[in-house]
mmCIF file of C-alpha atoms and ligand atoms in Angstrom:
data_model
loop_
_atom_site.group_PDB
_atom_site.id
_atom_site.type_symbol
_atom_site.label_atom_id
_atom_site.label_comp_id
_atom_site.label_asym_id
_atom_site.label_seq_id
_atom_site.Cartn_x
_atom_site.Cartn_y
_atom_site.Cartn_z
ATOM 1 C CA MET J 1 -27.985 -7.383 -2.397
ATOM 2 C CA LYS J 2 -29.103 -4.337 -4.088
ATOM 3 C CA ALA J 3 -26.375 -2.338 -6.103
ATOM 4 C CA PRO J 4 -24.889 0.501 -3.781
ATOM 5 C CA PRO J 5 -25.282 4.099 -5.622
ATOM 6 C CA ARG J 6 -21.549 3.956 -6.644
ATOM 7 C CA LEU J 7 -21.540 0.609 -8.310
ATOM 8 C CA ARG J 8 -24.432 1.248 -10.371
ATOM 9 C CA SER J 9 -22.824 2.477 -13.411
ATOM 10 C CA LEU J 10 -20.636 -0.273 -13.520
ATOM 11 C CA VAL J 11 -23.411 -2.656 -13.102
ATOM 12 C CA GLU J 12 -24.893 -0.745 -16.188
ATOM 13 C CA GLU J 13 -21.708 -0.783 -18.415
ATOM 14 C CA GLY J 14 -21.863 -4.549 -17.801
ATOM 15 C CA LEU J 15 -18.823 -4.886 -15.911
ATOM 16 C CA ILE J 16 -20.313 -6.087 -12.793
ATOM 17 C CA ASP J 17 -23.117 -8.413 -13.131
ATOM 18 C CA VAL J 18 -24.216 -8.826 -9.259
ATOM 19 C CA VAL J 19 -23.206 -7.250 -5.963
ATOM 20 C CA VAL J 20 -22.906 -10.101 -3.741
ATOM 21 C CA ARG J 21 -21.931 -8.069 -0.594
ATOM 22 C CA GLN J 22 -19.879 -6.004 1.238
ATOM 23 C CA LEU J 23 -16.712 -7.250 2.433
ATOM 24 C CA MET J 24 -14.994 -4.322 4.616
ATOM 25 C CA SER J 25 -15.521 -0.595 5.154
ATOM 26 C CA GLY J 26 -12.152 0.408 5.646
ATOM 27 C CA LYS J 27 -10.953 4.000 6.138
ATOM 28 C CA GLU J 28 -10.349 4.880 2.501
ATOM 29 C CA ALA J 29 -12.649 2.657 0.995
ATOM 30 C CA THR J 30 -15.502 0.084 0.879
ATOM 31 C CA VAL J 31 -14.765 -3.145 -0.590
ATOM 32 C CA TYR J 32 -17.610 -5.446 -2.026
ATOM 33 C CA VAL J 33 -17.480 -8.801 -3.192
ATOM 34 C CA VAL J 34 -18.986 -9.044 -6.709
ATOM 35 C CA ARG J 35 -19.878 -11.291 -9.724
ATOM 36 C CA CYS J 36 -18.664 -10.608 -13.271
ATOM 37 C CA GLY J 37 -19.785 -13.448 -15.704
ATOM 38 C CA ASP J 38 -19.054 -16.784 -14.061
ATOM 39 C CA GLU J 39 -16.083 -15.066 -11.781
ATOM 40 C CA THR J 40 -15.987 -13.730 -8.313
ATOM 41 C CA ARG J 41 -13.948 -10.842 -7.961
ATOM 42 C CA CYS J 42 -13.760 -7.538 -5.317
ATOM 43 C CA ALA J 43 -14.932 -4.158 -6.130
ATOM 44 C CA LYS J 44 -12.932 -1.374 -4.096
ATOM 45 C CA VAL J 45 -14.949 1.939 -3.597
ATOM 46 C CA TYR J 46 -12.582 4.985 -3.182
ATOM 47 C CA LYS J 47 -14.112 7.417 -0.456
ATOM 48 C CA GLU J 48 -14.282 10.734 -1.170
ATOM 49 C CA ALA J 49 -11.449 12.681 0.206
ATOM 50 C CA THR J 50 -13.814 14.363 2.740
ATOM 51 C CA ASP J 51 -14.732 11.168 4.499
ATOM 52 C CA ARG J 52 -11.134 9.619 4.345
ATOM 53 C CA SER J 53 -8.744 10.040 6.753
ATOM 54 C CA PHE J 54 -5.749 12.417 5.050
ATOM 55 C CA ARG J 55 -3.101 9.843 4.346
ATOM 56 C CA GLN J 56 -1.996 11.731 1.373
ATOM 57 C CA ALA J 57 0.349 13.582 3.452
ATOM 58 C CA VAL J 58 3.128 15.723 1.641
ATOM 59 C CA ASP J 59 5.433 12.440 1.788
ATOM 60 C CA TYR J 60 3.440 10.452 -0.188
ATOM 61 C CA THR J 61 2.659 12.817 -2.965
ATOM 62 C CA GLU J 62 5.610 14.111 -3.398
ATOM 63 C CA ASN J 63 6.865 13.482 -7.074
ATOM 64 C CA ARG J 64 3.681 11.861 -8.037
ATOM 65 C CA LYS J 65 3.365 12.622 -11.943
ATOM 66 C CA VAL J 66 0.617 14.730 -12.982
ATOM 67 C CA LYS J 67 -0.269 14.645 -16.744
ATOM 68 C CA ASN J 68 -0.492 18.426 -17.574
ATOM 69 C CA THR J 69 0.889 21.711 -15.966
ATOM 70 C CA ARG J 70 -2.614 23.241 -15.487
ATOM 71 C CA GLN J 71 -3.632 20.394 -13.336
ATOM 72 C CA ALA J 72 -0.224 20.199 -11.607
ATOM 73 C CA ARG J 73 -0.742 24.439 -10.603
ATOM 74 C CA ALA J 74 -4.204 23.909 -9.528
ATOM 75 C CA MET J 75 -3.236 21.182 -7.530
ATOM 76 C CA ALA J 76 -0.552 23.426 -6.095
ATOM 77 C CA LYS J 77 -3.174 26.255 -5.582
ATOM 78 C CA GLY J 78 -5.617 23.535 -3.723
ATOM 79 C CA THR J 79 -8.516 24.698 -5.951
ATOM 80 C CA ARG J 80 -11.649 22.811 -6.187
ATOM 81 C CA PHE J 81 -10.236 21.721 -9.888
ATOM 82 C CA GLY J 82 -7.052 20.995 -7.979
ATOM 83 C CA ARG J 83 -8.717 18.837 -5.308
ATOM 84 C CA GLN J 84 -10.416 17.180 -7.716
ATOM 85 C CA ALA J 85 -7.021 16.060 -9.814
ATOM 86 C CA GLN J 86 -5.297 15.261 -6.950
ATOM 87 C CA GLU J 87 -8.478 12.964 -5.777
ATOM 88 C CA ALA J 88 -7.933 11.370 -9.288
ATOM 89 C CA ALA J 89 -4.189 10.949 -9.171
ATOM 90 C CA TRP J 90 -4.641 9.462 -5.484
ATOM 91 C CA GLN J 91 -7.264 6.834 -6.610
ATOM 92 C CA SER J 92 -5.279 6.138 -9.896
ATOM 93 C CA ALA J 93 -1.987 5.316 -8.255
ATOM 94 C CA GLU J 94 -3.613 2.433 -6.776
ATOM 95 C CA VAL J 95 -4.334 0.505 -9.877
ATOM 96 C CA ASP J 96 -1.151 1.965 -11.552
ATOM 97 C CA ALA J 97 0.729 -0.111 -9.072
ATOM 98 C CA LEU J 98 -0.953 -3.007 -9.165
ATOM 99 C CA HIS J 99 -0.037 -3.075 -12.897
ATOM 100 C CA ARG J 100 3.532 -2.394 -12.102
ATOM 101 C CA LEU J 101 3.774 -4.898 -9.645
ATOM 102 C CA ALA J 102 2.248 -7.786 -11.581
ATOM 103 C CA ALA J 103 4.494 -7.179 -13.778
ATOM 104 C CA ALA J 104 7.404 -7.389 -11.912
ATOM 105 C CA GLY J 105 6.176 -10.533 -10.495
ATOM 106 C CA VAL J 106 5.007 -9.558 -6.995
ATOM 107 C CA ARG J 107 1.902 -11.443 -5.782
ATOM 108 C CA VAL J 108 -0.778 -8.465 -5.766
ATOM 109 C CA PRO J 109 -4.403 -8.810 -7.063
ATOM 110 C CA LYS J 110 -5.160 -9.040 -10.382
ATOM 111 C CA PRO J 111 -6.422 -5.684 -11.296
ATOM 112 C CA PHE J 112 -9.016 -6.077 -14.028
ATOM 113 C CA ASN J 113 -10.705 -2.422 -14.380
ATOM 114 C CA PHE J 114 -10.512 0.967 -12.805
ATOM 115 C CA HIS J 115 -13.912 2.885 -13.814
ATOM 116 C CA ASP J 116 -15.528 6.021 -11.982
ATOM 117 C CA GLY J 117 -13.244 5.698 -8.680
ATOM 118 C CA VAL J 118 -13.740 2.111 -8.407
ATOM 119 C CA LEU J 119 -11.349 -0.513 -8.448
ATOM 120 C CA LEU J 120 -12.427 -4.350 -9.701
ATOM 121 C CA MET J 121 -9.485 -6.629 -9.131
ATOM 122 C CA GLU J 122 -9.285 -10.381 -8.095
ATOM 123 C CA LEU J 123 -10.689 -11.553 -5.030
ATOM 124 C CA VAL J 124 -7.758 -13.235 -2.864
ATOM 125 C CA VAL J 125 -9.182 -16.163 -1.481
ATOM 126 C CA ASP J 126 -7.939 -18.805 0.934
ATOM 127 C CA ALA J 127 -7.898 -22.790 0.795
ATOM 128 C CA GLU J 128 -11.915 -23.047 0.959
ATOM 129 C CA GLY J 129 -12.371 -20.038 -1.795
ATOM 130 C CA ALA J 130 -13.272 -18.041 1.182
ATOM 131 C CA ALA J 131 -12.256 -13.989 1.315
ATOM 132 C CA ALA J 132 -8.795 -14.781 2.555
ATOM 133 C CA PRO J 133 -8.094 -13.149 6.230
ATOM 134 C CA ARG J 134 -5.584 -10.546 6.941
ATOM 135 C CA LEU J 135 -2.409 -11.825 8.613
ATOM 136 C CA ASN J 136 -3.420 -9.656 11.566
ATOM 137 C CA ASP J 137 -6.081 -11.917 11.887
ATOM 138 C CA VAL J 138 -4.005 -15.453 11.561
ATOM 139 C CA ASP J 139 -1.703 -17.162 14.383
ATOM 140 C CA PHE J 140 1.679 -18.762 13.214
ATOM 141 C CA THR J 141 4.181 -20.883 14.773
ATOM 142 C CA ALA J 142 7.568 -19.645 14.767
ATOM 143 C CA GLU J 143 8.288 -21.778 11.601
ATOM 144 C CA GLU J 144 5.475 -20.316 9.322
ATOM 145 C CA ALA J 145 6.322 -16.523 10.459
ATOM 146 C CA HIS J 146 10.155 -17.330 9.624
ATOM 147 C CA ALA J 147 8.980 -18.275 6.063
ATOM 148 C CA HIS J 148 6.074 -15.813 5.657
ATOM 149 C CA HIS J 149 8.972 -13.082 6.502
ATOM 150 C CA ALA J 150 11.369 -14.319 4.263
ATOM 151 C CA THR J 151 8.582 -14.305 1.574
ATOM 152 C CA LEU J 152 7.451 -10.793 1.960
ATOM 153 C CA ILE J 153 11.109 -9.378 2.233
ATOM 154 C CA GLY J 154 11.616 -11.056 -1.180
ATOM 155 C CA GLU J 155 8.370 -9.416 -2.282
ATOM 156 C CA VAL J 156 9.560 -6.078 -0.668
ATOM 157 C CA VAL J 157 12.841 -6.496 -2.681
ATOM 158 C CA ARG J 158 11.188 -6.979 -5.967
ATOM 159 C CA MET J 159 8.843 -4.078 -5.718
ATOM 160 C CA LEU J 160 11.793 -1.801 -4.746
ATOM 161 C CA CYS J 161 13.687 -3.384 -8.016
ATOM 162 C CA ALA J 162 10.345 -1.808 -9.801
ATOM 163 C CA GLY J 163 10.775 1.515 -8.217
ATOM 164 C CA VAL J 164 7.897 0.935 -5.787
ATOM 165 C CA ILE J 165 7.752 1.413 -2.103
ATOM 166 C CA HIS J 166 4.400 0.534 -0.326
ATOM 167 C CA GLY J 167 4.113 2.973 2.187
ATOM 168 C CA ASP J 168 1.759 1.661 4.454
ATOM 169 C CA LEU J 169 2.719 -2.089 4.778
ATOM 170 C CA SER J 170 1.547 -4.102 7.988
ATOM 171 C CA GLU J 171 -0.461 -7.139 8.745
ATOM 172 C CA PHE J 172 -3.507 -5.364 8.270
ATOM 173 C CA ASN J 173 -2.584 -4.947 4.191
ATOM 174 C CA ILE J 174 -1.233 -8.203 3.673
ATOM 175 C CA LEU J 175 -3.935 -11.166 2.961
ATOM 176 C CA LEU J 176 -3.063 -15.121 3.657
ATOM 177 C CA ALA J 177 -4.127 -16.586 0.581
ATOM 178 C CA ALA J 178 -4.055 -20.459 -0.309
ATOM 179 C CA GLU J 179 -0.780 -20.194 -1.466
ATOM 180 C CA GLY J 180 0.576 -17.488 0.832
ATOM 181 C CA PRO J 181 0.924 -13.794 1.334
ATOM 182 C CA VAL J 182 -0.579 -11.495 -0.814
ATOM 183 C CA ILE J 183 0.097 -7.357 -0.629
ATOM 184 C CA ILE J 184 -2.893 -5.103 -0.960
ATOM 185 C CA ASP J 185 -4.065 -1.591 -0.433
ATOM 186 C CA LEU J 186 -1.401 0.470 -2.559
ATOM 187 C CA PRO J 187 -2.957 4.038 -3.278
ATOM 188 C CA GLN J 188 -0.104 5.800 -1.162
ATOM 189 C CA ALA J 189 2.675 3.337 -3.008
ATOM 190 C CA VAL J 190 6.034 5.695 -3.323
ATOM 191 C CA ASP J 191 8.049 6.185 -5.996
ATOM 192 C CA ALA J 192 11.729 4.956 -4.963
ATOM 193 C CA ALA J 193 13.769 7.071 -7.061
ATOM 194 C CA GLY J 194 12.207 10.304 -6.849
ATOM 195 C CA ASN J 195 11.315 10.662 -3.465
ATOM 196 C CA ASN J 196 13.245 12.101 -0.255
ATOM 197 C CA HIS J 197 11.584 9.988 2.324
ATOM 198 C CA ALA J 198 11.766 6.658 0.206
ATOM 199 C CA GLN J 199 14.425 5.958 2.504
ATOM 200 C CA ARG J 200 12.084 6.218 5.995
ATOM 201 C CA MET J 201 9.197 4.620 4.207
ATOM 202 C CA LEU J 202 11.025 1.623 3.196
ATOM 203 C CA LEU J 203 12.471 0.895 6.875
ATOM 204 C CA ARG J 204 9.064 1.296 8.247
ATOM 205 C CA ASP J 205 7.745 -1.242 5.967
ATOM 206 C CA VAL J 206 10.262 -3.582 6.953
ATOM 207 C CA GLY J 207 10.138 -2.904 10.338
ATOM 208 C CA ALA J 208 6.946 -3.587 10.585
ATOM 209 C CA LEU J 209 7.127 -7.030 8.848
ATOM 210 C CA ARG J 210 9.814 -7.357 11.382
ATOM 211 C CA GLU J 211 7.553 -6.524 14.559
ATOM 212 C CA PHE J 212 4.688 -8.653 13.314
ATOM 213 C CA PHE J 213 6.706 -12.071 12.805
ATOM 214 C CA GLY J 214 8.779 -11.481 15.664
ATOM 215 C CA ARG J 215 5.510 -11.804 17.900
ATOM 216 C CA PHE J 216 5.708 -15.607 16.725
ATOM 217 C CA ASP J 217 9.965 -15.888 16.020
ATOM 218 C CA PRO J 218 11.894 -13.531 18.414
ATOM 219 C CA ASP J 219 14.584 -14.440 16.349
ATOM 220 C CA LEU J 220 13.433 -11.929 13.616
ATOM 221 C CA LEU J 221 13.146 -8.933 15.799
ATOM 222 C CA ALA J 222 17.566 -8.627 15.766
ATOM 223 C CA THR J 223 17.487 -8.539 12.155
ATOM 224 C CA GLU J 224 18.239 -5.065 10.082
ATOM 225 C CA PHE J 225 16.705 -6.236 6.219
ATOM 226 C CA GLY J 226 15.608 -2.785 6.062
ATOM 227 C CA ALA J 227 18.847 -1.000 6.402
ATOM 228 C CA GLU J 228 20.704 -3.981 4.309
ATOM 229 C CA ILE J 229 18.296 -3.566 1.423
ATOM 230 C CA TRP J 230 18.316 0.078 1.024
ATOM 231 C CA ALA J 231 22.145 0.231 1.103
ATOM 232 C CA LEU J 232 22.076 -2.242 -1.899
ATOM 233 C CA TYR J 233 19.745 -0.341 -3.608
ATOM 234 C CA THR J 234 21.475 2.683 -3.227
ATOM 235 C CA ARG J 235 24.753 1.305 -4.747
ATOM 236 C CA GLY J 236 22.579 -0.043 -7.557
ATOM 237 C CA VAL J 237 23.319 -3.422 -6.866
ATOM 238 C CA LEU J 238 19.699 -4.360 -5.475
ATOM 239 C CA GLN J 239 18.135 -7.548 -7.832
ATOM 240 C CA PRO J 240 15.589 -9.868 -6.820
ATOM 241 C CA ALA J 241 17.864 -12.891 -6.557
ATOM 242 C CA THR J 242 20.274 -10.588 -4.245
ATOM 243 C CA PRO J 243 21.199 -13.121 -1.344
ATOM 244 C CA LEU J 244 20.580 -11.114 2.005
ATOM 245 C CA THR J 245 21.599 -11.829 5.424
ATOM 246 C CA GLY J 246 19.585 -9.540 7.607
ATOM 247 C CA ARG J 247 22.537 -8.293 9.480
ATOM 248 C CA PHE J 248 24.151 -4.547 8.623
ATOM 249 C CA GLU J 249 27.239 -3.159 9.639
ATOM 250 C CA HIS J 250 26.520 0.943 10.859
ATOM 251 C CA ALA J 251 29.079 2.716 10.138
ATOM 252 C CA ASP J 252 30.708 5.212 12.395
ATOM 253 C CA GLY J 253 31.780 7.776 10.380
ATOM 254 C CA PRO J 254 31.352 11.638 10.797
ATOM 255 C CA VAL J 255 27.914 13.007 11.604
ATOM 256 C CA ASP J 256 25.881 13.568 8.656
ATOM 257 C CA VAL J 257 24.287 16.789 9.170
ATOM 258 C CA ALA J 258 21.927 16.760 6.511
ATOM 259 C CA GLY J 259 20.657 13.656 7.158
ATOM 260 C CA VAL J 260 20.025 14.434 10.540
ATOM 261 C CA LEU J 261 18.005 17.752 9.799
ATOM 262 C CA ARG J 262 16.322 15.941 7.311
ATOM 263 C CA VAL J 263 15.097 13.402 9.713
ATOM 264 C CA VAL J 264 13.855 16.003 12.284
ATOM 265 C CA GLY J 265 11.944 17.697 9.081
ATOM 266 C CA ASP J 266 10.426 14.312 8.560
ATOM 267 C CA ALA J 267 9.203 14.303 11.838
ATOM 268 C CA ARG J 268 7.743 17.667 11.703
ATOM 269 C CA ASP J 269 5.699 16.602 8.379
ATOM 270 C CA GLU J 270 4.346 13.800 9.983
ATOM 271 C CA GLU J 271 3.163 15.226 13.239
ATOM 272 C CA ALA J 272 1.354 18.160 10.915
ATOM 273 C CA ALA J 273 -0.116 14.985 8.961
ATOM 274 C CA ARG J 274 -1.221 13.028 12.135
ATOM 275 C CA LEU J 275 -2.842 16.635 13.382
ATOM 276 C CA LEU J 276 -4.604 17.481 10.073
ATOM 277 C CA ARG J 277 -6.135 13.474 10.452
ATOM 278 C CA MET J 278 -7.169 13.907 13.712
ATOM 279 C CA ARG J 279 -8.897 17.170 12.787
ATOM 280 C CA SER J 280 -10.576 15.287 9.845
ATOM 281 C CA GLY J 281 -12.131 12.984 12.418
ATOM 282 C CA ALA J 282 -10.258 10.033 11.073
ATOM 283 C CA THR J 283 -8.301 7.554 13.759
HETATM 284 N N1 ATP W 301 -8.417 -8.094 -3.560
HETATM 285 C C1 ATP W 301 -9.253 -8.542 -2.392
HETATM 286 N N2 ATP W 301 -9.171 -9.515 -1.971
HETATM 287 C C2 ATP W 301 -9.694 -10.334 -0.748
HETATM 288 N N3 ATP W 301 -10.261 -9.223 0.261
HETATM 289 C C3 ATP W 301 -9.748 -7.760 -0.146
HETATM 290 C C4 ATP W 301 -8.866 -7.521 -1.337
HETATM 291 N N4 ATP W 301 -8.762 -6.216 -1.145
HETATM 292 C C5 ATP W 301 -9.194 -5.776 0.185
HETATM 293 N N5 ATP W 301 -9.983 -6.797 0.997
HETATM 294 C C6 ATP W 301 -10.266 -6.656 1.944
HETATM 295 O O1 ATP W 301 -10.886 -5.189 2.261
HETATM 296 C C7 ATP W 301 -10.253 -4.887 3.189
HETATM 297 C C8 ATP W 301 -10.103 -3.506 3.044
HETATM 298 O O2 ATP W 301 -9.257 -3.269 1.731
HETATM 299 P P1 ATP W 301 -8.287 -2.041 1.752
HETATM 300 O O3 ATP W 301 -7.057 -2.201 2.846
HETATM 301 O O4 ATP W 301 -7.679 -2.165 0.437
HETATM 302 O O5 ATP W 301 -8.838 -0.808 2.148
HETATM 303 P P2 ATP W 301 -8.620 0.396 3.060
HETATM 304 O O6 ATP W 301 -10.060 1.327 2.790
HETATM 305 O O7 ATP W 301 -7.407 0.779 3.009
HETATM 306 O O8 ATP W 301 -8.914 -0.257 4.495
HETATM 307 P P3 ATP W 301 -8.373 -0.220 5.712
HETATM 308 O O9 ATP W 301 -8.102 1.195 5.819
HETATM 309 O O10 ATP W 301 -8.529 -1.189 6.650
HETATM 310 O O11 ATP W 301 -6.325 -0.495 5.579
HETATM 311 C C9 ATP W 301 -9.032 -5.626 3.639
HETATM 312 O O12 ATP W 301 -8.271 -5.587 4.867
HETATM 313 C C10 ATP W 301 -9.418 -6.630 3.018
HETATM 314 O O13 ATP W 301 -9.884 -7.958 4.094
HETATM 315 MG MG1 MG W 302 -5.721 -1.332 4.184
#
């Protein structure tokens, strides 16, 4: 196909030889299959903020590092320069997370290049070499569901040990490659150590895995890997090889008022983000 405008500079730079076809157009990006030399890769083209659902709600961007204070002040004020800086920070967050996770041994697409708001990465493929399906497009036996769930819990732990929480993990953001599940779509990834919402995000990510695989293996529905993982993490003893049981003893201690207030505040922030999303016309 003729290279779409957003990919032309990459073709001119020699980063892409041929644009083969559009693979998907999601809420935040359009993804293309491209050829680079004799390799097939994929190019994720981020949409401009105005065309995009407002996923970078307060909780995702909290504590995100910006390089200089002028940029930080502009982002806080919401000036045009500030919005551009925020946009650039959002887009480069995914390539940063991919490098960090690949280094930690998490199975994510290998990133090759990030140029002009386009991420060039490995095309994740199935056994036939075609673009891999999302988990949502596949049916599993109870045994398969149990095994993939265990693999992915291991990946979540490895990510957390590397200081990263996905923040939008679900059957739509995990591909089933020939050799197993591959986690994708990380622009909203959260820094586990510096974010007040980290616990809630981790529990939501792990809960999404439980609900999805629990449809095929109902035994999983009673597990509490999220709470178990978070408790080990906050005690500083979580490691990729730490054995997990899926069970968790909830303490019946005195009520944690500050904690309850934080949950209330989180629900309010989430509702505000939802309203903003609806106003920007996204689903
Ligand atoms: N590295 C990859 N290899 C193969 N397919 C990919 C890859 N990255 C993305 N895709 C395909 O493109 C789709 C959209 O990618 P991604 O989830 O990163 O973007 P998005 O805009 O957030 O999409 P959505 O709004 O649907 O979540 C994925 O569901 C997947 O089918
Ligand atoms: Mg996605």
